[in-house]
Tab-separated table of C-alpha atoms in Angstrom:
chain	number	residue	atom	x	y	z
A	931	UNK	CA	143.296	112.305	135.044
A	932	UNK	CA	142.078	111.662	131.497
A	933	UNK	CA	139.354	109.044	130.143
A	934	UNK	CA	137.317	108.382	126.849
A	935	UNK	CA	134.310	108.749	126.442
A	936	UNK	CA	132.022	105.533	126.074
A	937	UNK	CA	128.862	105.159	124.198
A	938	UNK	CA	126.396	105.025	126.788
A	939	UNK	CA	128.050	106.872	129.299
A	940	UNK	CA	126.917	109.891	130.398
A	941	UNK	CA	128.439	112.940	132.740
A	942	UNK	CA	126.417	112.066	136.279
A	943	UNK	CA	127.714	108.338	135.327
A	944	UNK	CA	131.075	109.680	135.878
A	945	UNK	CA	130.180	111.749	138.681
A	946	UNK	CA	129.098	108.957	140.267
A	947	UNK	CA	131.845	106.602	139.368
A	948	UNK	CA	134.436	108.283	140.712
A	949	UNK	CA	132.694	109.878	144.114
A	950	UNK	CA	133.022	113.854	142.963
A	951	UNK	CA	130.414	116.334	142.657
A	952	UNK	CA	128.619	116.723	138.868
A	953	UNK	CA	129.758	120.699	139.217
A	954	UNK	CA	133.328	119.902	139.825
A	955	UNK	CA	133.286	117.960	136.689
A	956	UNK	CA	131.531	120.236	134.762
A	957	UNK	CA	133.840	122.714	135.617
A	958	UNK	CA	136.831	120.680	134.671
A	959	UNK	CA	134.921	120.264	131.251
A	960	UNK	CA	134.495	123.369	130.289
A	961	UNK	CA	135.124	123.502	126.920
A	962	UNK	CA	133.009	120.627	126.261
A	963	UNK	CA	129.254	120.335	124.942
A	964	UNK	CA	127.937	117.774	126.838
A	965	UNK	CA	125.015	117.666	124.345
A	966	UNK	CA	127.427	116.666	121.870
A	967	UNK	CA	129.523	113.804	123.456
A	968	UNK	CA	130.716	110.995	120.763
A	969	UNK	CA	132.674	108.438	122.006
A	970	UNK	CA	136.529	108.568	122.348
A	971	UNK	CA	136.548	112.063	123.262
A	972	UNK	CA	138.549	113.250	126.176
A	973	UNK	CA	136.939	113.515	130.182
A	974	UNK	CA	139.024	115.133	132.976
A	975	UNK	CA	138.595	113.555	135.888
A	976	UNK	CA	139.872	115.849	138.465
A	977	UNK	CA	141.362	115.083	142.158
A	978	UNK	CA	142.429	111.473	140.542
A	979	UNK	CA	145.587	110.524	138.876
A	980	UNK	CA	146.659	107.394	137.068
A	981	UNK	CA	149.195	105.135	138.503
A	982	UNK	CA	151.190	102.079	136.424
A	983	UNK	CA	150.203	98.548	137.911
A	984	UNK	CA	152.222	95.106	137.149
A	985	UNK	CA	149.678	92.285	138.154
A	986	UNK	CA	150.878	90.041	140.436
A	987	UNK	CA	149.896	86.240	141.678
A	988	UNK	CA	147.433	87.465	143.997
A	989	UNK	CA	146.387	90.487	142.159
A	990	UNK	CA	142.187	90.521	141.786
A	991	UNK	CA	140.819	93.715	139.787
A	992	UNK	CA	137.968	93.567	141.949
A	993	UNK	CA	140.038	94.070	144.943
A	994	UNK	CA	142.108	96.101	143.647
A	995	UNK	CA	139.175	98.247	142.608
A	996	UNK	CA	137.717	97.894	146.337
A	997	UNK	CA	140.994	99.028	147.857
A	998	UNK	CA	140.358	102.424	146.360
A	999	UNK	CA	136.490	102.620	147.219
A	1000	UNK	CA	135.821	102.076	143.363
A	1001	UNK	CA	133.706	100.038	141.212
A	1002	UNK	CA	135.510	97.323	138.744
A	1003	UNK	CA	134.477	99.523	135.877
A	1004	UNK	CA	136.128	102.737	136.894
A	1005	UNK	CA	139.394	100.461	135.906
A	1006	UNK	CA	138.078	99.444	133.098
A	1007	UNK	CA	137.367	102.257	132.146
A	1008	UNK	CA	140.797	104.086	132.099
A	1009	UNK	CA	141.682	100.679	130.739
A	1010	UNK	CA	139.696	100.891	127.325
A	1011	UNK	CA	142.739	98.743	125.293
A	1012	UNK	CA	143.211	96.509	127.279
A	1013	UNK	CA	141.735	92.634	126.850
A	1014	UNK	CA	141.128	91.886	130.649
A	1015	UNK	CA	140.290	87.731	129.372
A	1016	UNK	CA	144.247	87.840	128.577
A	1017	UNK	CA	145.570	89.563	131.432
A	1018	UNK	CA	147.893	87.455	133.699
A	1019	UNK	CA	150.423	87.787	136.339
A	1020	UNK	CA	153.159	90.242	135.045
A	1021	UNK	CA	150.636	92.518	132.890
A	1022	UNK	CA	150.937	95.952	132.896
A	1023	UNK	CA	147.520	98.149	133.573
A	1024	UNK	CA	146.006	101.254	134.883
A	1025	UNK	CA	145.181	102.208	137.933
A	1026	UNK	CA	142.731	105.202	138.826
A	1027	UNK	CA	144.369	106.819	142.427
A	1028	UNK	CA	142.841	109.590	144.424
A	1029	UNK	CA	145.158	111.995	145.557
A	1030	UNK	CA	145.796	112.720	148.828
A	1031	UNK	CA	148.995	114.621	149.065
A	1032	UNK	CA	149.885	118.118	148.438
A	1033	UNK	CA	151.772	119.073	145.048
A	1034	UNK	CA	152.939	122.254	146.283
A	1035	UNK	CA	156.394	122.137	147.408
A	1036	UNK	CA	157.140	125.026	149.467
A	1037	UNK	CA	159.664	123.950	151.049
A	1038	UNK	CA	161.886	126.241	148.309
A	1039	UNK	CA	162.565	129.577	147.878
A	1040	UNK	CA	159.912	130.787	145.828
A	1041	UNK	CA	160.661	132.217	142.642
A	1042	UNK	CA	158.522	132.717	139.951
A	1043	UNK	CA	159.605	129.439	138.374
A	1044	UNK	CA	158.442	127.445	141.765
A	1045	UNK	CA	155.263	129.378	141.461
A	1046	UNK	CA	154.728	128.811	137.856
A	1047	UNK	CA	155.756	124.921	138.343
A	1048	UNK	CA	153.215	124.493	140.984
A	1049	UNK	CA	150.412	126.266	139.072
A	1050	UNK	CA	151.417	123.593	136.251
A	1051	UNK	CA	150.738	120.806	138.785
A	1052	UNK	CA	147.654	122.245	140.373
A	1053	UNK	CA	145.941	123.102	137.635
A	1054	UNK	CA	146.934	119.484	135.697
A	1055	UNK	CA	145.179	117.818	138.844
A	1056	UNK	CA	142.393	119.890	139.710
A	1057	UNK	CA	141.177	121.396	135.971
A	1058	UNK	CA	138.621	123.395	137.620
A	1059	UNK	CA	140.920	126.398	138.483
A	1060	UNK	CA	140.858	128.740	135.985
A	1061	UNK	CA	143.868	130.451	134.828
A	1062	UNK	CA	143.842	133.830	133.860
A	1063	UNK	CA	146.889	136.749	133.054
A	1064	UNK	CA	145.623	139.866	134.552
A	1065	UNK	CA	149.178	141.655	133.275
A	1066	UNK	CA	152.432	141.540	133.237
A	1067	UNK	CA	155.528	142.359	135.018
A	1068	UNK	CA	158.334	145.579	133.754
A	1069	UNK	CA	160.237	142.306	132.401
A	1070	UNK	CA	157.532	140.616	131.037
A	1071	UNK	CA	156.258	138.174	133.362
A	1072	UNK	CA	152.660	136.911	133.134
A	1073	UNK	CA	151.248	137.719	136.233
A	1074	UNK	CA	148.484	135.202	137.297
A	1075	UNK	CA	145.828	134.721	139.188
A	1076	UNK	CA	144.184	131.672	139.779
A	1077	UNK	CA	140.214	131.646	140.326
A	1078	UNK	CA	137.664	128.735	141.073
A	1079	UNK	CA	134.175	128.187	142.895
A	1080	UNK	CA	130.774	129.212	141.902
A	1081	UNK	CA	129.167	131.106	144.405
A	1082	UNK	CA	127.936	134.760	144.924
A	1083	UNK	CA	130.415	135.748	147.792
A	1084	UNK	CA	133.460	136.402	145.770
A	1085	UNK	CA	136.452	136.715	147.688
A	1086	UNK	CA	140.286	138.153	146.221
A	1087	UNK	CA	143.551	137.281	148.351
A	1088	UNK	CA	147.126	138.670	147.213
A	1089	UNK	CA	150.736	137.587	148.092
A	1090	UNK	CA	154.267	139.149	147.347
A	1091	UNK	CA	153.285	142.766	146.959
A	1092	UNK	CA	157.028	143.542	148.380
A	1093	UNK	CA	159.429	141.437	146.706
A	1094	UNK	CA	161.461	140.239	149.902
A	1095	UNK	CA	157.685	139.095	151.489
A	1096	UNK	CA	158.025	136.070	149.183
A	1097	UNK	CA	157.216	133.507	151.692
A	1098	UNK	CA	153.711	135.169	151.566
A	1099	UNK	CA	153.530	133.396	147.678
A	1100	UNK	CA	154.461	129.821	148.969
A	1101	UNK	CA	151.919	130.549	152.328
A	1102	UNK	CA	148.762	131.217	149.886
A	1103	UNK	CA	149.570	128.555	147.731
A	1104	UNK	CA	149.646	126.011	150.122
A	1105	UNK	CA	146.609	126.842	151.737
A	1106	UNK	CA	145.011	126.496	148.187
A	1107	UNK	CA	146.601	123.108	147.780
A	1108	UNK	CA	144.919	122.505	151.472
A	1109	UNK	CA	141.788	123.841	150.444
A	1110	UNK	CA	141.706	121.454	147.186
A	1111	UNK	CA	143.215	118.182	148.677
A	1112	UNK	CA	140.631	118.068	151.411
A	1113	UNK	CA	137.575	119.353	149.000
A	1114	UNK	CA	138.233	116.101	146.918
A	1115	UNK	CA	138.788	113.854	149.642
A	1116	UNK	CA	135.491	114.261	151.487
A	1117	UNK	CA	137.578	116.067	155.045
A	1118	UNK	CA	137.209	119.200	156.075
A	1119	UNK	CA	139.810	122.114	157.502
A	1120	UNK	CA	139.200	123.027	160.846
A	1121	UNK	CA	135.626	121.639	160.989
A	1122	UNK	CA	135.121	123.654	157.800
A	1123	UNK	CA	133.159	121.670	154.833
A	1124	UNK	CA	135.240	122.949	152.103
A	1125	UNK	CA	133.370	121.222	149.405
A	1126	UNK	CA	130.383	123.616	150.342
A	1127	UNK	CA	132.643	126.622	150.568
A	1128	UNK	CA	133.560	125.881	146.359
A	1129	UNK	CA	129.937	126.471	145.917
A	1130	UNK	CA	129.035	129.339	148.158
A	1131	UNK	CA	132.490	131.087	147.060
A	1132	UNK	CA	134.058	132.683	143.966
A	1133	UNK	CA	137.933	132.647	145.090
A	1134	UNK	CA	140.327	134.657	143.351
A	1135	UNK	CA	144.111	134.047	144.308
A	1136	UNK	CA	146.969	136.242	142.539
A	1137	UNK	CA	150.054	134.109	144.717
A	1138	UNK	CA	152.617	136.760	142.966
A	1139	UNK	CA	152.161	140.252	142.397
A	1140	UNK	CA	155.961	140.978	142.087
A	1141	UNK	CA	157.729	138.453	140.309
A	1142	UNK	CA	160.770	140.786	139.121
A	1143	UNK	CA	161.144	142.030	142.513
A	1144	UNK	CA	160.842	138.101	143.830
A	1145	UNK	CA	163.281	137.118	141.747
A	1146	UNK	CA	165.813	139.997	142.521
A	1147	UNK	CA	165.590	139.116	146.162
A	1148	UNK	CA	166.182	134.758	145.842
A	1149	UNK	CA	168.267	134.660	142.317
A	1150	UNK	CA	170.213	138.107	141.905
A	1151	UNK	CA	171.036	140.123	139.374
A	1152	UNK	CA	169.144	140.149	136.047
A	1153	UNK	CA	171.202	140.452	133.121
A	1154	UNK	CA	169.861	143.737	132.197
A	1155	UNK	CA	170.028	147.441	134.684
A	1156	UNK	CA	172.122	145.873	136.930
A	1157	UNK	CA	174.291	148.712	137.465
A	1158	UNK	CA	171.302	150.831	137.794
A	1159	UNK	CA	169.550	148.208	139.991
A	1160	UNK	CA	172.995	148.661	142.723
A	1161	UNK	CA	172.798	152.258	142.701
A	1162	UNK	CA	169.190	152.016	143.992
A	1163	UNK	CA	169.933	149.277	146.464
A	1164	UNK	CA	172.531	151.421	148.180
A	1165	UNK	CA	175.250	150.339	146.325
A	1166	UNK	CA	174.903	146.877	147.624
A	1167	UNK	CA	175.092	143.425	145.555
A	1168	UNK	CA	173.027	141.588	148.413
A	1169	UNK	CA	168.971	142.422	147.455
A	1170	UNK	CA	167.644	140.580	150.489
A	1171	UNK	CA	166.272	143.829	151.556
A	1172	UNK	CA	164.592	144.765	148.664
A	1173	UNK	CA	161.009	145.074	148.373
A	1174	UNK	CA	160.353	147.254	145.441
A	1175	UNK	CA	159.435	146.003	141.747
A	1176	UNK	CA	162.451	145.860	139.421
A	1177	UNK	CA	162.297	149.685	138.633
A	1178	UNK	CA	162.190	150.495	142.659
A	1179	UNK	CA	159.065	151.225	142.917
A	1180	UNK	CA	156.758	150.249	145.625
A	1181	UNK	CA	154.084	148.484	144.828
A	1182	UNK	CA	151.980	149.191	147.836
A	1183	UNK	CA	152.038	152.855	147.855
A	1184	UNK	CA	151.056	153.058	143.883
A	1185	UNK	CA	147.029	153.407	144.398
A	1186	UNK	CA	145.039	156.553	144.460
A	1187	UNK	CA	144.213	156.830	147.975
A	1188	UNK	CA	145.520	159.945	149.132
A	1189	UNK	CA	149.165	158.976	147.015
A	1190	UNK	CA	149.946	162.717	147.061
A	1191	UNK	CA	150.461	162.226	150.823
A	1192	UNK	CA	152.900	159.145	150.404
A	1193	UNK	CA	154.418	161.073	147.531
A	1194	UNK	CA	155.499	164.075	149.501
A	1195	UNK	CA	156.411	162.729	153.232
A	1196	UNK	CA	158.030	159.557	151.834
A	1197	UNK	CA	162.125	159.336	151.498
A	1198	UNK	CA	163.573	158.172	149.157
A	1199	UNK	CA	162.011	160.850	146.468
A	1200	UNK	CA	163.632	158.710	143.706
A	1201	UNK	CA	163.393	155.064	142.681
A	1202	UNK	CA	164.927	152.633	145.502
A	1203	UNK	CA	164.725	149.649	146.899
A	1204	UNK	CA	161.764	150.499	149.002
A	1205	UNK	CA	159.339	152.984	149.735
A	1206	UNK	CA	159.550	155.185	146.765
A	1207	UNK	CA	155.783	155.577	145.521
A	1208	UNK	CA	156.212	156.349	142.060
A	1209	UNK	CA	155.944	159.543	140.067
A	1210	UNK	CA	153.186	158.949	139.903
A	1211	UNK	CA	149.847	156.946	140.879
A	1212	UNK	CA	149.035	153.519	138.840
A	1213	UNK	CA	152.468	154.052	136.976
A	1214	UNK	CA	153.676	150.434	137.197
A	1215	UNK	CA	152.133	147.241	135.420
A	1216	UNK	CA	151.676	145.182	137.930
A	1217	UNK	CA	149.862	148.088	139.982
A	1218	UNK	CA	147.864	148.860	136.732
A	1219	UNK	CA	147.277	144.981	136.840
A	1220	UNK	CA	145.952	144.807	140.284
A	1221	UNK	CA	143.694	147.405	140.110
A	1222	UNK	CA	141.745	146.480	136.776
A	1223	UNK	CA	141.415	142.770	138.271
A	1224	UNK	CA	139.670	144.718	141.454
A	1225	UNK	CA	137.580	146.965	139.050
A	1226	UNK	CA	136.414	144.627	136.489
A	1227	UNK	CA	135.035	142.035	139.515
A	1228	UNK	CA	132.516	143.023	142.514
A	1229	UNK	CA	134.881	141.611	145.051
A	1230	UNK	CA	133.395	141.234	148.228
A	1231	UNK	CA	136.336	141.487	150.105
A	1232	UNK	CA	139.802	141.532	149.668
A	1233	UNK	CA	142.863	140.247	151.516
A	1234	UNK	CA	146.681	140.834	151.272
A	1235	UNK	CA	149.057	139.206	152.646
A	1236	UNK	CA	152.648	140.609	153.971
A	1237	UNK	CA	155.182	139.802	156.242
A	1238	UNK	CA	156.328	141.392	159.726
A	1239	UNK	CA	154.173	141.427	162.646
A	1240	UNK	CA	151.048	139.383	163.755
A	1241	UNK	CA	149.052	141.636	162.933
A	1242	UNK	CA	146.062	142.654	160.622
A	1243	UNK	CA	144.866	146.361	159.668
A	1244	UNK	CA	141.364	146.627	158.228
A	1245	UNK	CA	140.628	150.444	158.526
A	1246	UNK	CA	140.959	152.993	156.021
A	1247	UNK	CA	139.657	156.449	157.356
A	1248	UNK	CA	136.125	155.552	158.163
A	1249	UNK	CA	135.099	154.498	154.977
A	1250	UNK	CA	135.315	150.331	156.071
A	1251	UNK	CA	131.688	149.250	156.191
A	1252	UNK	CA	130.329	147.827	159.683
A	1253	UNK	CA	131.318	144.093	158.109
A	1254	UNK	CA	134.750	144.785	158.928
A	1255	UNK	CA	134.459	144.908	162.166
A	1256	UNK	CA	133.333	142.031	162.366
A	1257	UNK	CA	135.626	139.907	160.560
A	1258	UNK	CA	138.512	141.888	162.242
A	1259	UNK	CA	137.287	140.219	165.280
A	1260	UNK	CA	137.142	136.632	164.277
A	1261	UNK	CA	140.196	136.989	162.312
A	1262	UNK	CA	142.008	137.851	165.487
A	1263	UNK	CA	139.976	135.009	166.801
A	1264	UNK	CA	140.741	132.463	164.592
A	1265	UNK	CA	144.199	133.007	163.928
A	1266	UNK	CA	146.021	135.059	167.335
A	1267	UNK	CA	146.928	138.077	165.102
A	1268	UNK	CA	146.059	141.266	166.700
A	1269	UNK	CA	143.729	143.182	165.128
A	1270	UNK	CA	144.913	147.052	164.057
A	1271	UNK	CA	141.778	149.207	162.552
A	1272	UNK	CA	143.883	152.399	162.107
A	1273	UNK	CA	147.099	153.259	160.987
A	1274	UNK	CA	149.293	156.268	159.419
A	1275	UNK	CA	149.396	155.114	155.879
A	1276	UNK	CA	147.855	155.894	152.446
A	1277	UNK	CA	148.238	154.363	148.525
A	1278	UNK	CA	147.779	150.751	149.696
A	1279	UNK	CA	146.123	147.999	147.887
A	1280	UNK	CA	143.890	147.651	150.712
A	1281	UNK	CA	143.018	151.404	151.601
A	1282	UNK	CA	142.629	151.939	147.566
A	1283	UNK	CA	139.730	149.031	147.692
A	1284	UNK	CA	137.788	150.122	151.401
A	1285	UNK	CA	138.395	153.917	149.442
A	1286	UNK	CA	136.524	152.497	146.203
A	1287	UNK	CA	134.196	150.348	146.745
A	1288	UNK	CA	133.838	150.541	150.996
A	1289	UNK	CA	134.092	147.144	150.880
A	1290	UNK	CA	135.715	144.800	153.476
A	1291	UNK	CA	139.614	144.873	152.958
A	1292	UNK	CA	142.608	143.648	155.008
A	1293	UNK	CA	146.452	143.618	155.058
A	1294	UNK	CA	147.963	141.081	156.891
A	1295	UNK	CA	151.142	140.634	158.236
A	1296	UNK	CA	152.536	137.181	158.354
A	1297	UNK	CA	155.281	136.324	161.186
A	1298	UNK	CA	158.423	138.064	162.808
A	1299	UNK	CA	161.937	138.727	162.320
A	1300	UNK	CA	164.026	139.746	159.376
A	1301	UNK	CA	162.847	140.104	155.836
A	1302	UNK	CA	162.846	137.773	154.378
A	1303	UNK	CA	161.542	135.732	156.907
A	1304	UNK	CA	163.149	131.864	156.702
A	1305	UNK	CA	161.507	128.880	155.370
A	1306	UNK	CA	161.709	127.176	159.258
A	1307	UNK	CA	159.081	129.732	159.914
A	1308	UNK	CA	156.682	128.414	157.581
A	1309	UNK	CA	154.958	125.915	159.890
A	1310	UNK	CA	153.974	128.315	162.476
A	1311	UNK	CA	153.125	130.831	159.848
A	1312	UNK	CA	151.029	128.675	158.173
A	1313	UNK	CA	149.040	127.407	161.340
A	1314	UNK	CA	147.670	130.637	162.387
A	1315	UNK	CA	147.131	132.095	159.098
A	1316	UNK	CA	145.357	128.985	158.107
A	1317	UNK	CA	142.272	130.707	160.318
A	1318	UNK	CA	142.651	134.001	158.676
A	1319	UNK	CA	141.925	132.189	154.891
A	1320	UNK	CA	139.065	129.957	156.318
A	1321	UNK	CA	137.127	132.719	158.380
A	1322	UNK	CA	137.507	135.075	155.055
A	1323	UNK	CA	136.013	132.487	152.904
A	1324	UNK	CA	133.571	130.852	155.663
A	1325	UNK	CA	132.066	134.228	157.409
């Protein structure tokens, strides 16, 4: 939500006003030197949007002020043109409304357009997140990730390595909607303060690392390689199955972690719709993309997310640190997944980061069934991986 500026207003005033922390309005302010305020210059208000109001006979601004825990002035002030000595019944005003409902809508496929709508709406709501392109896509796609909190723990979570894993996208992004809705409205998830957690955590969030491959799987054929694209699915027009980027690669097997391994004992030895590594190590974008974000920020810990299995794997040839351990265990705690150290598998995202920086690092897979895994799954998906995303962020 936007305001102006009044002489004699200040930031904490604001703060105050509207029941969020001075932080989370600095942060949605960033671009602005508080030093310099003049009045009639724009304020984001974040968590707050504003809602048309017709007065009517009983209609009190007061009350209507008190029936969203506000003072009269917080009206007032997203009301700055308006002569409140002339208003009577029938007048059209302002209201300032907390929200309290998710803007995500997952209950879509989700494409890259769904994901790109909802970053839209996030980010309008809660200015705070910063937006950044870390790459893009063969075809050109930005691909995003979305960072916010201040602390020292800084914490990186992935979705939609494999393009028909998509529900993994719509899964993060609605716990981040979670995360935000009950930071600005003073509740918690699971018994978890998030408010706290923005300032004891740096969160970064890339919801889409495939978009091509995404949306190959939900909308088809692109208008360009399409010929080529159903000689590597088989000769098949349905690209459910496909997991690869849009020039079959695998984006999972493209890191230097023993890729020469993947390389040789992998079939197919040419692009496909899954499984080929690559001629190479780091020879797509969005691999290339992936792997600067990791090296150009001390991540803590990282965590991707996949589909098929209940399950969580966290080792990468002895070189996890003790920490993993024990996060494995109140991962599989928190959320019923089992818990996997071990298993026969190089060139991941995850064994590339425990290889680099022996750091914490974690693939987990999300559900059962058939890729891609339907939208009546999300629920249940999202309940138990709900525990995996606090206890990463929390612990």
């Amino acid at each position: 939500m936007e305001v102006f500026f009044r002489d004699g207003d200040s930031l904490d005033y604001y703060a105050q006003l509207f029941g969020i922390s001075l932080n989370l309005l600095r942060d949605s302010n960033s671009n602005i030197d508080f030093s310099q305020m003049k009045s009639g210059q724009p304020i984001q208000i974040p968590g707050f949007a504003l809602e048309h109001h017709m007065l009517g006979i009983n209609d009190q601004l007061y009350f209507l002020a008190a029936e969203r825990n506000l003072s009269l002035d917080a009206i007032k002030l997203v009301n700055q043109d308006c002569h409140f000595a002339e208003l009577m019944i029938g007048s059209n005003i302002y209201l300032p409304k907390r929200v309290n409902r998710a803007v995500v809508n997952r209950r879509r496929a989700y494409d890259y357009s769904a994901l790109t709508e909802d970053i839209e709406a996030l980010n309008a709501l809660y200015p705070f997140i910063r937006i950044n392109e870390i790459g893009k896509s063969v075809l050109g796609k930005s691909i995003y990730e979305l960072r916010l909190g201040r602390g020292q723990k800084k914490v990186h979570m992935n979705a939609s390595f494999h393009a028909n894993e998509w529900i993994t996208s719509s899964v993060l992004m609605e716990l981040l909607n979670a995360f935000l809705l009950t930071m600005m409205n003073f509740q918690k998830m699971r018994h978890i303060n998030t408010a706290e957690l923005y300032e004891l955590v740096d969160l970064s969030i890339v919801p889409m690392v495939n978009p091509d491959g995404v949306n190959l799987v939900i909308n088809g054929l692109p208008e360009q390689n399409s010929r080529e694209l159903i000689r590597m699915n088989d000769d098949n027009q349905d690209f459910s199955g496909w997991k690869a980027n849009i020039r079959g690669v695998d984006l999972n097997n493209q890191f230097p972690a023993n890729w020469e391994i993947e390389k040789e004992r992998k079939i197919p030895q040419s692009p496909a719709f899954r499984d080929y590594p690559g001629e190479k190590a780091l020879s797509e974008p969005e691999a290339i993309a992936m792997e600067k974000l990791a090296e150009d920020h001390p991540f803590s810990r990282v965590i991707a997310f996949h589909t098929q299995g209940e399950e969580f794997y966290w080792g990468y040839e002895g070189k996890e640190p003790v920490e993993s351990f024990m996060l494995a265990s109140e991962f599989e705690r928190w959320s019923g997944y089992k818990s996997i150290q071990n298993v026969d598998s190089h060139a991941g995202f995850k064994d590339w980061f425990i290889q680099t920086f022996r750091k914490p690092g974690f693939t987990i897979e999300l559900g059962r069934g058939i890729n891609p895994l339907p939208l009546s799954q999300f629920p249940e998906i999202y309940r138990k991986v709900e525990g995996i995303f606090l206890a990463a962020l929390y612990l």
